[in-house]
Amino acid sequence: MTRLSLRSVTHTYPGDYPITALRDVTLTIEAGEYVALVGPSGSGKSTLLNILGLLDRPTSGAYRIGDTDTAPLSDSATSLLRTRTFGIIFQAFHLMDRRTSLDNAAMGTLYHGLDSSERTRLASAALHFVGLANASGQRVSTMSGGQRQRVAIARAITTGAPVILADEPTGNLDTASGEAVITSLERLNASGTTLIVVTHDLEIASRAHRIITLRDGTIVSDTPTAHTPRPAPPPPTEKRRYSHVRFTDFFADVWRGLATHTSRTIGLAAAIALAVTFALTTIGVAFTARYQVSDVFDATANRRVTVATEGASDQQMNARLIALSRDHDNLDRVRRIAGVEEAAAFIYRPAAAVSAHLGHTESVDVVSLVDSVRPTQRLTVPDYPRSRPLATDEVFIGATAAATIGLGPVAARPAVSINGSVYTVVGIVTDAGLRAELLNSVITSDATPHPLGTPTWAGLEIRTSPGAAQQVARLAPVAWMPTASAGLTTTAPPDPVSMRATIESSVTATLITLTIVSIIAAVIALTGAMTSTVRQRYHEFGLRRTIGARRRHIASIIVVETIILSLLGGTVGIALSVIATLGVAIARRWQPVIEPALLPAGVALALVVGILGSLMGAWKASRISPADALRV
């Protein structure tokens, strides 16, 4: 027998100005009774109902349900006892509007450990009991107020609870709907279920077995009527595990919640997708860029080596080195080194007076080509035939020097005067590799008979195969001048391997920083979104606590929803990141590189972001007080 017994119960709402809602209430309600709680607004009726239904705890006094003292019970034990003892009906219905009446009725047994078929059977029977058998597939958002209240009653009926608590069940209804609702409740009481109703309607109260009147938190009268209690109904025949939910039902419930709130689901999944997109695109572009490093190295200075006689210790040694630089056999030895693609030797002379127009003379450096048979071996001279040798009376002129002296179009074969000797300009040098000074020079054949000044130093420029620069730099001085290599200065690019490692290290550091920043930003954004979602679902979580959910059940809803959203958002994020990476690669004319390991990494990243972002929301949801959440 379920006897409810309160002794000297007081309840005070804390705050800056504490409010005492109940004062020294002593009350016993026997199994099978039909009790009406009446009184003016603020008299403590709803507070008393919340304490009876274990939605709230007394500030002082004792409350026993049968032989159980409720004071020392933990939150989980309280949830278990509430689920097993009470079916609760609220004035505001507290239904899940986007779900059907059958889903809402079945919600009453979600935390009873029953299989889905049994839950559906009980829900269908309950809807039939309240006269809504034909509306089981209808969304409750499309129902009238009276129908919605009867769905709430059906939800309470499915619990099989021996006590039904109803807070103003007809308060928002018209007369006809209110009569249908109260009739359904009285039919339950007629079967032996204890019925406790809070009401302002004295006509409804007069139909109860007892009328308990409250004023200012105290019971001022407890009046029995002519009715007599019915014997308590037998316990439910189904084997129930109260405050327990089957995983399949739990997952199905979570999925329905996501499916029926598409805008919320899309918004949260999009937040995760954007985080994954940004992080994976950063990584993907970094991978793609890294694979371009070799091509960039191959196309630029890492394939160029220079050797010069500028380091000669005295004038006599310098003259010897310049003489050796004119030996074509020496140059050919350099060209035969493995890894050498092209090699050219130059002899540098003092600046000369160069003129392209009468009365306009400029001081321009003069450089002579040792091998004038292949003058464009290391020089870029547009429109000059690669196989044509440079004659002794012909010169090239660097692009900068040509502009300085005001040279006319090369197609007109203009002439220039160098220290009084006339030469024909047959080409303009636009690129001289590492020898940028050649762009401001006049370039002649070393075989020219005209005096151009005493040579000051000689230089060798070599183009190597990819990755061969370091090896060529070691061998070229010895090959060029075997007996005087110690007097040469060699310039080579950094080791490509170490340079690549340095660049990749920088890219990796940047990548890690950007990824961490994006993950932190995503977690913060998702935390805010999930916390906002919890606020929007405040009543829902309060209802779940009322019908048997423990704190861990509520937290699990948030976490499992987030895992599903993470999988959806992660999949979309992976697809978007691939598209973004391809877009960047195409725009930069790179060879796109998609690292296969990034695909599972994207899913893992989405899960990490989702779970971290859900923790605060899960904690807040689990701390919701059912009494606070469902208070109208």
JSON list of C-alpha atoms in Angstrom, two decimals, residues 96 99 103 106-107 109-117 119 243-259 537 540-541 544-545 547-564 614 618 621-622:
[
{"chain": "A", "resi": 96, "resn": "MET", "atom": "CA", "xyz": [7.25, 17.29, -26.97]},
{"chain": "A", "resi": 99, "resn": "ARG", "atom": "CA", "xyz": [6.44, 14.36, -31.79]},
{"chain": "A", "resi": 103, "resn": "ASP", "atom": "CA", "xyz": [5.59, 9.06, -28.85]},
{"chain": "A", "resi": 106, "resn": "ALA", "atom": "CA", "xyz": [5.29, 6.19, -24.63]},
{"chain": "A", "resi": 107, "resn": "MET", "atom": "CA", "xyz": [7.72, 8.69, -23.08]},
{"chain": "A", "resi": 109, "resn": "THR", "atom": "CA", "xyz": [7.84, 4.37, -19.81]},
{"chain": "A", "resi": 110, "resn": "LEU", "atom": "CA", "xyz": [11.13, 5.34, -21.50]},
{"chain": "A", "resi": 111, "resn": "TYR", "atom": "CA", "xyz": [12.96, 4.98, -18.18]},
{"chain": "A", "resi": 112, "resn": "HIS", "atom": "CA", "xyz": [11.21, 1.77, -17.11]},
{"chain": "A", "resi": 113, "resn": "GLY", "atom": "CA", "xyz": [13.49, -0.67, -18.94]},
{"chain": "A", "resi": 114, "resn": "LEU", "atom": "CA", "xyz": [10.67, -2.04, -21.13]},
{"chain": "A", "resi": 115, "resn": "ASP", "atom": "CA", "xyz": [11.24, -3.07, -24.73]},
{"chain": "A", "resi": 116, "resn": "SER", "atom": "CA", "xyz": [9.86, -0.82, -27.46]},
{"chain": "A", "resi": 117, "resn": "SER", "atom": "CA", "xyz": [6.97, -3.12, -28.42]},
{"chain": "A", "resi": 119, "resn": "ARG", "atom": "CA", "xyz": [6.06, 0.53, -24.49]},
{"chain": "A", "resi": 243, "resn": "SER", "atom": "CA", "xyz": [15.04, 4.62, -13.81]},
{"chain": "A", "resi": 244, "resn": "HIS", "atom": "CA", "xyz": [16.61, 2.39, -16.44]},
{"chain": "A", "resi": 245, "resn": "VAL", "atom": "CA", "xyz": [16.53, 2.86, -20.21]},
{"chain": "A", "resi": 246, "resn": "ARG", "atom": "CA", "xyz": [17.36, 0.33, -22.92]},
{"chain": "A", "resi": 247, "resn": "PHE", "atom": "CA", "xyz": [20.12, 1.45, -25.25]},
{"chain": "A", "resi": 248, "resn": "THR", "atom": "CA", "xyz": [18.07, 0.88, -28.40]},
{"chain": "A", "resi": 249, "resn": "ASP", "atom": "CA", "xyz": [15.20, 2.96, -27.02]},
{"chain": "A", "resi": 250, "resn": "PHE", "atom": "CA", "xyz": [17.60, 5.60, -25.76]},
{"chain": "A", "resi": 251, "resn": "PHE", "atom": "CA", "xyz": [19.28, 5.88, -29.17]},
{"chain": "A", "resi": 252, "resn": "ALA", "atom": "CA", "xyz": [15.94, 5.93, -31.00]},
{"chain": "A", "resi": 253, "resn": "ASP", "atom": "CA", "xyz": [14.73, 8.70, -28.66]},
{"chain": "A", "resi": 254, "resn": "VAL", "atom": "CA", "xyz": [17.89, 10.74, -29.30]},
{"chain": "A", "resi": 255, "resn": "TRP", "atom": "CA", "xyz": [17.55, 10.25, -33.05]},
{"chain": "A", "resi": 256, "resn": "ARG", "atom": "CA", "xyz": [13.90, 11.37, -33.01]},
{"chain": "A", "resi": 257, "resn": "GLY", "atom": "CA", "xyz": [14.93, 14.46, -31.08]},
{"chain": "A", "resi": 258, "resn": "LEU", "atom": "CA", "xyz": [17.50, 15.33, -33.75]},
{"chain": "A", "resi": 259, "resn": "ALA", "atom": "CA", "xyz": [15.17, 14.50, -36.62]},
{"chain": "A", "resi": 537, "resn": "ARG", "atom": "CA", "xyz": [15.28, 22.43, -23.67]},
{"chain": "A", "resi": 540, "resn": "GLU", "atom": "CA", "xyz": [12.15, 18.90, -21.66]},
{"chain": "A", "resi": 541, "resn": "PHE", "atom": "CA", "xyz": [14.99, 17.89, -19.36]},
{"chain": "A", "resi": 544, "resn": "ARG", "atom": "CA", "xyz": [12.62, 13.66, -18.26]},
{"chain": "A", "resi": 545, "resn": "ARG", "atom": "CA", "xyz": [13.84, 13.93, -14.69]},
{"chain": "A", "resi": 547, "resn": "ILE", "atom": "CA", "xyz": [9.46, 10.56, -15.45]},
{"chain": "A", "resi": 548, "resn": "GLY", "atom": "CA", "xyz": [12.53, 8.72, -14.21]},
{"chain": "A", "resi": 549, "resn": "ALA", "atom": "CA", "xyz": [15.70, 9.99, -15.89]},
{"chain": "A", "resi": 550, "resn": "ARG", "atom": "CA", "xyz": [18.75, 10.18, -13.68]},
{"chain": "A", "resi": 551, "resn": "ARG", "atom": "CA", "xyz": [21.39, 12.87, -14.04]},
{"chain": "A", "resi": 552, "resn": "ARG", "atom": "CA", "xyz": [23.59, 10.56, -16.11]},
{"chain": "A", "resi": 553, "resn": "HIS", "atom": "CA", "xyz": [20.70, 9.87, -18.48]},
{"chain": "A", "resi": 554, "resn": "ILE", "atom": "CA", "xyz": [20.28, 13.58, -19.16]},
{"chain": "A", "resi": 555, "resn": "ALA", "atom": "CA", "xyz": [24.03, 14.10, -19.63]},
{"chain": "A", "resi": 556, "resn": "SER", "atom": "CA", "xyz": [24.13, 11.08, -21.94]},
{"chain": "A", "resi": 557, "resn": "ILE", "atom": "CA", "xyz": [21.48, 12.63, -24.19]},
{"chain": "A", "resi": 558, "resn": "ILE", "atom": "CA", "xyz": [23.70, 15.65, -24.82]},
{"chain": "A", "resi": 559, "resn": "VAL", "atom": "CA", "xyz": [26.83, 13.56, -25.34]},
{"chain": "A", "resi": 560, "resn": "VAL", "atom": "CA", "xyz": [25.21, 11.00, -27.67]},
{"chain": "A", "resi": 561, "resn": "GLU", "atom": "CA", "xyz": [23.49, 13.73, -29.67]},
{"chain": "A", "resi": 562, "resn": "THR", "atom": "CA", "xyz": [26.85, 15.44, -30.03]},
{"chain": "A", "resi": 563, "resn": "ILE", "atom": "CA", "xyz": [28.53, 12.23, -31.18]},
{"chain": "A", "resi": 564, "resn": "ILE", "atom": "CA", "xyz": [25.90, 11.81, -33.89]},
{"chain": "A", "resi": 614, "resn": "SER", "atom": "CA", "xyz": [29.22, 19.18, -25.11]},
{"chain": "A", "resi": 618, "resn": "ALA", "atom": "CA", "xyz": [25.82, 18.00, -20.46]},
{"chain": "A", "resi": 621, "resn": "ALA", "atom": "CA", "xyz": [21.52, 19.72, -18.28]},
{"chain": "A", "resi": 622, "resn": "SER", "atom": "CA", "xyz": [22.18, 17.08, -15.63]}
]
